[in-house]
mmCIF file of C-alpha atoms and ligand atoms in Angstrom:
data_model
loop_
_atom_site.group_PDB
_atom_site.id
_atom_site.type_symbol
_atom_site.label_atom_id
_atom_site.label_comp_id
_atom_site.label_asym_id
_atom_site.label_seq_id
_atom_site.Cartn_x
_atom_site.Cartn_y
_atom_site.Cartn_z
ATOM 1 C CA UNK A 1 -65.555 14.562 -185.817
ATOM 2 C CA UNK A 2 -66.149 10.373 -185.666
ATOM 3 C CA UNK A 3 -70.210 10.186 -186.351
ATOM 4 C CA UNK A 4 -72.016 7.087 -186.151
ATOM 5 C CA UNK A 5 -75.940 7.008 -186.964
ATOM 6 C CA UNK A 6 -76.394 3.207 -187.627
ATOM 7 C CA UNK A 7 -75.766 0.801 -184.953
ATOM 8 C CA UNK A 8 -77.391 -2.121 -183.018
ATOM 9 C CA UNK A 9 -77.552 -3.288 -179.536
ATOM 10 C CA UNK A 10 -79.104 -6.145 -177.564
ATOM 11 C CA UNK A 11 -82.246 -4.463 -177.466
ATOM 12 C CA UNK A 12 -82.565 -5.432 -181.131
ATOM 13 C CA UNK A 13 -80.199 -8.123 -182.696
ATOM 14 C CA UNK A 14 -76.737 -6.353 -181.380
ATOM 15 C CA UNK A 15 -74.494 -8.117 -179.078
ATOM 16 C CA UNK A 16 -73.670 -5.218 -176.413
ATOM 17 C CA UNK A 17 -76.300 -4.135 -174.090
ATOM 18 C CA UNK A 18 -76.817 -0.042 -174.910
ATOM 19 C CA UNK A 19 -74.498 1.234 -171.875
ATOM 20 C CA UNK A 20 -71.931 -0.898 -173.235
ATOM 21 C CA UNK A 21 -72.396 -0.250 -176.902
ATOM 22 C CA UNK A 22 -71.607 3.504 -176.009
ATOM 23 C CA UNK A 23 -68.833 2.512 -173.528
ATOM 24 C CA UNK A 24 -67.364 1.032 -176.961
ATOM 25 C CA UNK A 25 -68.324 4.132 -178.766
ATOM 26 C CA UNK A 26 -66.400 6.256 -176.303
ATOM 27 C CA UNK A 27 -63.435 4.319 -176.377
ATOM 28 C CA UNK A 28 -63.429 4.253 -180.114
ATOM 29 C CA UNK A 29 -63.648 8.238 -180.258
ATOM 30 C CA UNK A 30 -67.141 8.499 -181.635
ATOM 31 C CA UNK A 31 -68.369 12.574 -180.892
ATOM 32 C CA UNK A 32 -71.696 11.694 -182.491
ATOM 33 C CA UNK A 33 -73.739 8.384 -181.713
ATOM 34 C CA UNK A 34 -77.336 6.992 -182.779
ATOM 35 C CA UNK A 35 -78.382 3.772 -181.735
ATOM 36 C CA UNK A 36 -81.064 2.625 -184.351
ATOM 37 C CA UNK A 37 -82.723 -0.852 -183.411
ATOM 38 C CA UNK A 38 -84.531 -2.872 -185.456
ATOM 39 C CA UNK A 39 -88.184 -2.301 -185.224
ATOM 40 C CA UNK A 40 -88.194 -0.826 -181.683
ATOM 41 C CA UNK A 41 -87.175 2.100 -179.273
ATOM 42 C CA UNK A 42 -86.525 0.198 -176.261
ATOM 43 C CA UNK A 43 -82.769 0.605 -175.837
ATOM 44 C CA UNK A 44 -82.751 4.521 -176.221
ATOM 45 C CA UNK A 45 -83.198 5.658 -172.050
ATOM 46 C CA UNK A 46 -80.023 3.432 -171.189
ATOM 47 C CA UNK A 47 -78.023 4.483 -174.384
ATOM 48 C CA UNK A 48 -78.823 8.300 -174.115
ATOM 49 C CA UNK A 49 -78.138 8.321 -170.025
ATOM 50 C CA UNK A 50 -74.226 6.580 -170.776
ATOM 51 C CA UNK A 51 -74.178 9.081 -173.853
ATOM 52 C CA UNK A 52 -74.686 11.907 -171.292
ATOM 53 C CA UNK A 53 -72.007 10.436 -168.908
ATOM 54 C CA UNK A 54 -69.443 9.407 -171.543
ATOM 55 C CA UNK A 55 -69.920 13.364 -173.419
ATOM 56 C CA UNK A 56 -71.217 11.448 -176.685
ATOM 57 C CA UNK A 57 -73.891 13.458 -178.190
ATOM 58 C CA UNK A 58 -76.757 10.816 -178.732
ATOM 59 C CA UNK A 59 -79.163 10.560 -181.564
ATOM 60 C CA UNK A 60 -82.505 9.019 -181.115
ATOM 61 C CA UNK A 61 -82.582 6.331 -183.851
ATOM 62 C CA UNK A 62 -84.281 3.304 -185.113
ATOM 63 C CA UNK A 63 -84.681 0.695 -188.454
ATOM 64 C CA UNK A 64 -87.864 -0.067 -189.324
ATOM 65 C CA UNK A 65 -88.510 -2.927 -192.078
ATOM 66 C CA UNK A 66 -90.450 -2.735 -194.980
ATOM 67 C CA UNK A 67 -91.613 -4.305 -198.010
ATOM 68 C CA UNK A 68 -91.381 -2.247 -200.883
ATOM 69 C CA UNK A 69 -92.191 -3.874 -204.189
ATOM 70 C CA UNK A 70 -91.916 -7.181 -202.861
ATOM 71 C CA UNK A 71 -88.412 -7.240 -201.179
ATOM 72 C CA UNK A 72 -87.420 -5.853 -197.744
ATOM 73 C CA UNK A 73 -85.667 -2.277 -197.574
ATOM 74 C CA UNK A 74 -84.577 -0.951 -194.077
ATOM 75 C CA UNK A 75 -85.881 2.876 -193.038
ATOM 76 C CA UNK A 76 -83.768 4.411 -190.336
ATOM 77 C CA UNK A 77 -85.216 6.867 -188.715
ATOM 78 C CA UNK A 78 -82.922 10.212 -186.425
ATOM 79 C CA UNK A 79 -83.720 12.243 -183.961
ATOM 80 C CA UNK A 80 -87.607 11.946 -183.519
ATOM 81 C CA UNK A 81 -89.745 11.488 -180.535
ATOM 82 C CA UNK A 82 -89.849 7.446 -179.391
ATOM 83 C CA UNK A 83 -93.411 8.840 -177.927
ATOM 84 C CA UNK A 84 -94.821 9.428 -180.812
ATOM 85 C CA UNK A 85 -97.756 7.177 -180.623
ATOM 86 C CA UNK A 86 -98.678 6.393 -184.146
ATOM 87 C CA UNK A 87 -94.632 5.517 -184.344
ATOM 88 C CA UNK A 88 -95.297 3.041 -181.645
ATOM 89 C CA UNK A 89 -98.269 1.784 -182.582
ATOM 90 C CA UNK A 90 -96.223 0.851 -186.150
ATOM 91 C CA UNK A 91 -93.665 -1.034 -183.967
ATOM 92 C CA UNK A 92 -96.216 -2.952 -182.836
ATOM 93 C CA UNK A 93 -97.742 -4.506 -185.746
ATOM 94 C CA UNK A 94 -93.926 -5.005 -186.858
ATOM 95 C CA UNK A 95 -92.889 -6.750 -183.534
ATOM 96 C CA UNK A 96 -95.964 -8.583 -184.037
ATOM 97 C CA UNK A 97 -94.853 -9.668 -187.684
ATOM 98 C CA UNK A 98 -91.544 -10.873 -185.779
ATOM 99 C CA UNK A 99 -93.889 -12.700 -183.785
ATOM 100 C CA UNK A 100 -95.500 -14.912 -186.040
ATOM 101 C CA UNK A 101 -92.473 -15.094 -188.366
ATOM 102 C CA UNK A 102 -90.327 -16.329 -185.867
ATOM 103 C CA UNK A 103 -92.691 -19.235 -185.497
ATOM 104 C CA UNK A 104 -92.956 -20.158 -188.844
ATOM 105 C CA UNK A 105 -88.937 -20.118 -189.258
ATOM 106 C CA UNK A 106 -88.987 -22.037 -186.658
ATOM 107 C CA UNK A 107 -91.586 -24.562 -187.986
ATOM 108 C CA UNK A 108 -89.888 -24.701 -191.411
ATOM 109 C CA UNK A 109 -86.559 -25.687 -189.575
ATOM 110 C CA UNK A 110 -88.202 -28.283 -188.221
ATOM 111 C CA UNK A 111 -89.622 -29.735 -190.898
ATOM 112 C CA UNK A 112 -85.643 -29.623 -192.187
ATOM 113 C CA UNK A 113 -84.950 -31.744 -188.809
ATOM 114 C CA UNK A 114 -83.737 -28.582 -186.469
ATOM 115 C CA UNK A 115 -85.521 -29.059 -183.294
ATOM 116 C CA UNK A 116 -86.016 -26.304 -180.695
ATOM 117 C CA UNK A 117 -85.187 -23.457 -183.217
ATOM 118 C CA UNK A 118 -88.328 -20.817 -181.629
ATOM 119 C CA UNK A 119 -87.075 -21.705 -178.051
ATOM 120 C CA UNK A 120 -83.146 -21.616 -179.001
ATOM 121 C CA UNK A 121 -83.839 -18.163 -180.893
ATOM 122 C CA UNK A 122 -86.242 -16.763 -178.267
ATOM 123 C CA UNK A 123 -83.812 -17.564 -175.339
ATOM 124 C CA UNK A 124 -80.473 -15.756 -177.276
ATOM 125 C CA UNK A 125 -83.093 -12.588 -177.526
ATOM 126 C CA UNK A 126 -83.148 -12.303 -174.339
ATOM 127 C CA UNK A 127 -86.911 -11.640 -174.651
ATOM 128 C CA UNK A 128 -86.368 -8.818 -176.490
ATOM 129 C CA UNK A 129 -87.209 -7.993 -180.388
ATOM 130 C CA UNK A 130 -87.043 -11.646 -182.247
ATOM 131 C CA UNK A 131 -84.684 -12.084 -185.566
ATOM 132 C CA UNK A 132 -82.966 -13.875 -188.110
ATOM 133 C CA UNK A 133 -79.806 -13.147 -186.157
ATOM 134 C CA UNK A 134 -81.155 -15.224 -183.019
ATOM 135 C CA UNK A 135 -81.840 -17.964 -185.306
ATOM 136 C CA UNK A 136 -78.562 -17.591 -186.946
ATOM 137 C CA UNK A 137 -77.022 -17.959 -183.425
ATOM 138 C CA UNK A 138 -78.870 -20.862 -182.565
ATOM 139 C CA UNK A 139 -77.738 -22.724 -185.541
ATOM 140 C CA UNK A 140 -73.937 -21.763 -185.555
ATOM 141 C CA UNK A 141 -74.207 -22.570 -181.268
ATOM 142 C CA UNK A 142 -76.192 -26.103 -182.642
ATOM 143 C CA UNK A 143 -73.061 -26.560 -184.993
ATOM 144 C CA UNK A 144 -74.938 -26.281 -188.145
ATOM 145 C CA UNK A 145 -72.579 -23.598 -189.523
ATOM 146 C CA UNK A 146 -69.174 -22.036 -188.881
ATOM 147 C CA UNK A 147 -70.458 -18.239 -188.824
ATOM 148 C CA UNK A 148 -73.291 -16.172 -188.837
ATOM 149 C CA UNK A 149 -72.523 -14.835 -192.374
ATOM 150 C CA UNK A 150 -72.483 -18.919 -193.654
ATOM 151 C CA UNK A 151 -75.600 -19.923 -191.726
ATOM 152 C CA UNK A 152 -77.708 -16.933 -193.802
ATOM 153 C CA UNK A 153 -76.618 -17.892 -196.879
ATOM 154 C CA UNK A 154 -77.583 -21.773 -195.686
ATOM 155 C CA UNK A 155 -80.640 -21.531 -194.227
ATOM 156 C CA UNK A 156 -82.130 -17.708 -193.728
ATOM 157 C CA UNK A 157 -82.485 -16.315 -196.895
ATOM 158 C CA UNK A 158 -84.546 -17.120 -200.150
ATOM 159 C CA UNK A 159 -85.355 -20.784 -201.374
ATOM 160 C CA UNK A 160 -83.127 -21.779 -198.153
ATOM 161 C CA UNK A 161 -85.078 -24.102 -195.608
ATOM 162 C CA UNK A 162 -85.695 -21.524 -193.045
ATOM 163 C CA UNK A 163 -87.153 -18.337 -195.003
ATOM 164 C CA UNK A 164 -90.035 -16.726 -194.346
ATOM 165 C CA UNK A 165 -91.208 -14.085 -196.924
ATOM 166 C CA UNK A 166 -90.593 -10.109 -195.413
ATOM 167 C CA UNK A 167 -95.073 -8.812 -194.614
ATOM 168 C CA UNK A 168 -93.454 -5.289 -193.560
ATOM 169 C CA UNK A 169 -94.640 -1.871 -193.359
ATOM 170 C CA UNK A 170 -95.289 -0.120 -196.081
ATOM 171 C CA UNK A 171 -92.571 2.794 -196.691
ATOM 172 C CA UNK A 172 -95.147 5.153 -196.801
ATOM 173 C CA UNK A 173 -96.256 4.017 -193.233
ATOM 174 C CA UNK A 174 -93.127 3.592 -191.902
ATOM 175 C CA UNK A 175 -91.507 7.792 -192.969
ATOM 176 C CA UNK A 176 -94.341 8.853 -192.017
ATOM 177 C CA UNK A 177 -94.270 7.631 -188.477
ATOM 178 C CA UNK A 178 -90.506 8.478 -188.547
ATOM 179 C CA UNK A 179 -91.401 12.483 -189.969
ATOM 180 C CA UNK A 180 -94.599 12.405 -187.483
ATOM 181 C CA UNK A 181 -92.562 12.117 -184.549
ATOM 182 C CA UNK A 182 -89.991 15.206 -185.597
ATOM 183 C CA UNK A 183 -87.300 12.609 -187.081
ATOM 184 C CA UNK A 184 -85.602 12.409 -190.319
ATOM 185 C CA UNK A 185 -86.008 9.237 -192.677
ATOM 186 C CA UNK A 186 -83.113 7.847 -194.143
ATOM 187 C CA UNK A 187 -82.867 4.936 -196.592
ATOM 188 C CA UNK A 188 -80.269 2.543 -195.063
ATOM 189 C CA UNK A 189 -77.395 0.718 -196.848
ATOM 190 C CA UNK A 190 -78.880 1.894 -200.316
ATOM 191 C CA UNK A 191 -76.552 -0.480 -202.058
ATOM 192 C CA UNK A 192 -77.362 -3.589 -200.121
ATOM 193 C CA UNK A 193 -80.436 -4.810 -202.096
ATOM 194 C CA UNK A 194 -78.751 -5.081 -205.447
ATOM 195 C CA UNK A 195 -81.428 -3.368 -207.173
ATOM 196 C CA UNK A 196 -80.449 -2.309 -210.784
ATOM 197 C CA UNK A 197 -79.967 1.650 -211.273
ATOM 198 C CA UNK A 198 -83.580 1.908 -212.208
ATOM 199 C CA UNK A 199 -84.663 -0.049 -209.271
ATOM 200 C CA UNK A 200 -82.986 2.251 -206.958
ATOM 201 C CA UNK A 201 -83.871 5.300 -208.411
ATOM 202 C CA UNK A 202 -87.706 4.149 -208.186
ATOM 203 C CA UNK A 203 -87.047 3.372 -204.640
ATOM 204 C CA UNK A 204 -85.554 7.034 -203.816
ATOM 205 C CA UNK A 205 -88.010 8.553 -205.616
ATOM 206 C CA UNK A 206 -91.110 6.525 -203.865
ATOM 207 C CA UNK A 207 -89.200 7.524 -200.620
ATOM 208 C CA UNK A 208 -88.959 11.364 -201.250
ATOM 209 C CA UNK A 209 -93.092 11.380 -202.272
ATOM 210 C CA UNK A 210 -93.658 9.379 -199.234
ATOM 211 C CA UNK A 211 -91.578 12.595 -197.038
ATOM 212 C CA UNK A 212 -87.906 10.961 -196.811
ATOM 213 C CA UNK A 213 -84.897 13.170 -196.317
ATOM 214 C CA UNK A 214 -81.424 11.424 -196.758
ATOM 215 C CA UNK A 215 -80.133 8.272 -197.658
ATOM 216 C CA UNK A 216 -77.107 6.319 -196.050
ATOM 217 C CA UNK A 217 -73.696 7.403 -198.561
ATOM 218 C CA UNK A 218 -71.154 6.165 -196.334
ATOM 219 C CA UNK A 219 -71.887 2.715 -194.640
ATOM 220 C CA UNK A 220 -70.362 -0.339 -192.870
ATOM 221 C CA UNK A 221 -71.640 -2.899 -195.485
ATOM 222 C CA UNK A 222 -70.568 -0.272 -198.633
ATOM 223 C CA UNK A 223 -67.436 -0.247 -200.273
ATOM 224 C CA UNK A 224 -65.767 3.075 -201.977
ATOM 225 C CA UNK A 225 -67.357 2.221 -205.465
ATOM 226 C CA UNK A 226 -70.648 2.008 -203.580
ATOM 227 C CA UNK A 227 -70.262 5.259 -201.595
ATOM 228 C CA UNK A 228 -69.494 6.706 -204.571
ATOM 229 C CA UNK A 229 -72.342 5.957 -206.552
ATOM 230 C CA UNK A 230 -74.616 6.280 -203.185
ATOM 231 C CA UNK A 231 -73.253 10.051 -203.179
ATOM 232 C CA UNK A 232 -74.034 10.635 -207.056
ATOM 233 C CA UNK A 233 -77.823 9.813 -206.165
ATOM 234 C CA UNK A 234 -77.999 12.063 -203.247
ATOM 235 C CA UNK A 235 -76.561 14.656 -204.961
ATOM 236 C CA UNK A 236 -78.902 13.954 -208.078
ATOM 237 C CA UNK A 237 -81.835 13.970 -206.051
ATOM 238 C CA UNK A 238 -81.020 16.461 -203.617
ATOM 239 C CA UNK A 239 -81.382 14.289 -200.457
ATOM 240 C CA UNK A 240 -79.461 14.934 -197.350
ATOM 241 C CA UNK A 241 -76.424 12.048 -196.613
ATOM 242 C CA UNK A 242 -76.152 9.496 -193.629
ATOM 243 C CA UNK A 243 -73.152 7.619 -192.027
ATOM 244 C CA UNK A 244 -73.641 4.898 -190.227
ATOM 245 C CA UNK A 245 -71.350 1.417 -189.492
ATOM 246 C CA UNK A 246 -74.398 -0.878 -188.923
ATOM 247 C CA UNK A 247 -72.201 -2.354 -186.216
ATOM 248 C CA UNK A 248 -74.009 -5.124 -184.680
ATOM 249 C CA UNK A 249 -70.956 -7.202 -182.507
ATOM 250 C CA UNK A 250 -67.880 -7.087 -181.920
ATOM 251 C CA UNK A 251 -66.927 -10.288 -182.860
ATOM 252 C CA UNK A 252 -67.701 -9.720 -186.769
ATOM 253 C CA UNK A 253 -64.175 -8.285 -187.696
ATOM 254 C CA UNK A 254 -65.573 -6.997 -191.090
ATOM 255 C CA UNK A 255 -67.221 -4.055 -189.284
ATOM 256 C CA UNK A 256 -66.126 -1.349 -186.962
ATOM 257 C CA UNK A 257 -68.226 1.114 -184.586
ATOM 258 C CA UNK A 258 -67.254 4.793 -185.337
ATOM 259 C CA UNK A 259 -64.505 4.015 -188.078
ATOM 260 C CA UNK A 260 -65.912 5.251 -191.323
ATOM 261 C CA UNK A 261 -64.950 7.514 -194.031
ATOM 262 C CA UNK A 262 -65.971 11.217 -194.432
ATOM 263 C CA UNK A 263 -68.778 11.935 -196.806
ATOM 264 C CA UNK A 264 -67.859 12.843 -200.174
ATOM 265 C CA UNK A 265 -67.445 16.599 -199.984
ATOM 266 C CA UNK A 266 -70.130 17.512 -202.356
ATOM 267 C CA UNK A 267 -72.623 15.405 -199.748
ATOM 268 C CA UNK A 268 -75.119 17.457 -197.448
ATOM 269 C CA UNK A 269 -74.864 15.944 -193.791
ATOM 270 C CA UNK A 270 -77.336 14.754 -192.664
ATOM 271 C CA UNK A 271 -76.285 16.104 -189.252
ATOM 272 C CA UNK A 272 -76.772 19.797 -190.509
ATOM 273 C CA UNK A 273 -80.590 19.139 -189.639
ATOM 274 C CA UNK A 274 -79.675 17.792 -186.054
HETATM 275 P P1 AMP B 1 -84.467 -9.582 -189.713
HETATM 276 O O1 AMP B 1 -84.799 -8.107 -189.673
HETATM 277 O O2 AMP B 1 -84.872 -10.292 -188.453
HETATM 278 O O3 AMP B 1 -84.959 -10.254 -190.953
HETATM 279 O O4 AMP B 1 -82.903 -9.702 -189.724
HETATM 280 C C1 AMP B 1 -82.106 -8.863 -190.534
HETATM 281 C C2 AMP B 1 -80.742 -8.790 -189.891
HETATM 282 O O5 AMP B 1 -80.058 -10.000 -190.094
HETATM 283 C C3 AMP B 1 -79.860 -7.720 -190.480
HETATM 284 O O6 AMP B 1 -80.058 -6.504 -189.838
HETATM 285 C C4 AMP B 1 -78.502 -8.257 -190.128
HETATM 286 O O7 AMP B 1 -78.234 -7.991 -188.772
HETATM 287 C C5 AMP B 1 -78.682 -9.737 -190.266
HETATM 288 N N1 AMP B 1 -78.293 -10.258 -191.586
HETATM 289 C C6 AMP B 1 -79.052 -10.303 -192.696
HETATM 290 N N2 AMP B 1 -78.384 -10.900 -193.707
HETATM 291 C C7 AMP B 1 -77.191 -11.240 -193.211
HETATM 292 C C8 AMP B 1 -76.032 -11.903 -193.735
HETATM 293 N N3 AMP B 1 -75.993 -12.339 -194.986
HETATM 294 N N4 AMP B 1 -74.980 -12.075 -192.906
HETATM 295 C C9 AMP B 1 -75.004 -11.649 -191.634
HETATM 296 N N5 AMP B 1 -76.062 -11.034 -191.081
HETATM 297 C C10 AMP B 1 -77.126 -10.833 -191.851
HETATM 298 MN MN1 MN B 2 -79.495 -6.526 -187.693
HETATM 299 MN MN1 MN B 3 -80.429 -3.071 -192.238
HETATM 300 MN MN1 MN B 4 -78.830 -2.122 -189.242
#
């Protein structure tokens, strides 16, 4: 069985529109797929209707950002109800956040001498939920980096011209619009923040009180070390375990839809609650 429960489409800061992200999936052999968005549920109809026609069975899925002590942590949430209103209503206030972010990277590039950064960004969107990736576009298409991966480093992230501190949800907010609406909250890419093992184990903990389920062992931006430690804490704290690429494009060679290693065998899968 290939299982994928992290990836991205144009709805959100992928490159394939959803039919096409699961015409990929297909091809690649993926037998379980969840498209999880940033922030918004807006790419699920088209995704589940070419899941139906391609014999892929589809996973309802989002990321939601939060701030959690000060940084940004991403919540995916599986197989709940987009409906849900208080769930919408929380991708609201987030897509609203984008909003006014979005113009204030944009007015910090500026002041760096980047014209037309909100306009550049907004256009590659395609109208559609705003991020760092549009502006990261922008500025490789302007020629003020090689790659997307360079142009973060540059200019996106902190004391770099164009960040904007993270005003999130909060992660109790943000499970419990995920649990409200029937779905199960998963901590994504656990070993992407490159919080110490105390750190982390705060973080898990704060996430089970607040009603979270699994964590994300196997991922596209861990390697082995990582999904080996990542599979220690779930077994430790008794949380169910995610797989997911995070595929976003498939122009960034480093990551592939649907090609990831099995969970550790001691690991719970998180698909036994599907
Ligand atoms: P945002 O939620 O708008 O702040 O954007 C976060 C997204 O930017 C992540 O989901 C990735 O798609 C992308 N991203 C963040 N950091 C990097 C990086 N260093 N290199 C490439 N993409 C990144
Ligand atoms: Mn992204
Ligand atoms: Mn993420
Ligand atoms: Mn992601």
């Amino acid at each position: 069985m290939q299982i994928d429960l992290h990836t991205h489409s144009s709805a959100s800061d992928g490159r394939l529109a959803p039919s096409e992200l699961v015409a990929r999936a297909a091809q690649a052999g993926v037998d379980v797929l969840a498209l999880t968005d940033h922030d918004g549920t807006d790419g699920l109809d088209e995704a589940r209707k070419s899941a139906a026609k391609a014999g892929i069975q589809f996973i309802n899925g989002i990321e939601l950002s939060v701030t959690w002590n000060k940084r940004t942590v991403h919540i995916v949430g599986l197989n709940f109800d987009p409906d849900y209103a208080p769930l919408q209503a929380g991708i609201q206030s987030l897509q609203d956040f984008r909003e006014i972010r979005a113009r204030e990277i944009a007015s910090k590039l500026d002041s760096a001498g980047i014209k037309g950064a909100y306009e550049g960004a907004l256009h590659l969107s395609g109208g559609n939920m705003l991020g760092r990736m549009h502006f990261a576009n922008f500025l490789v298409a302007e020629g003020y980096a090689k790659n997307v991966r360079t142009v973060f480093k540059n200019y996106l992230v902190n004391n770099k011209p164009g960040h904007v501190t993270g005003d999130w949800a909060t992660l109790e907010d943000a499970v419990s619009w995920i649990t409200g609406a029937g779905g199960v909250a998963v901590i994504a890419h656990p070993a992407r923040y490159k919080l110490t093992r105390t750190k982390l184990r705060k973080l898990i903990k704060d996430f089970i009180a607040a009603g979270g389920q699994a964590m994300e062992v196997v991922s596209g931006s861990h390697c082995v070390n990582e999904v080996k430690t990542m599979a220690c804490h779930a077994v430790d704290f008794d949380l169910y375990a995610s797989t997911g690429s995070d595929f976003h494009d498939p122009d960034f060679p480093w990551i592939k839809l649907g090609q990831l290693p099995d969970l550790p065998a001691k690991c719970k899968p998180v698909w036994d609650l599907f």
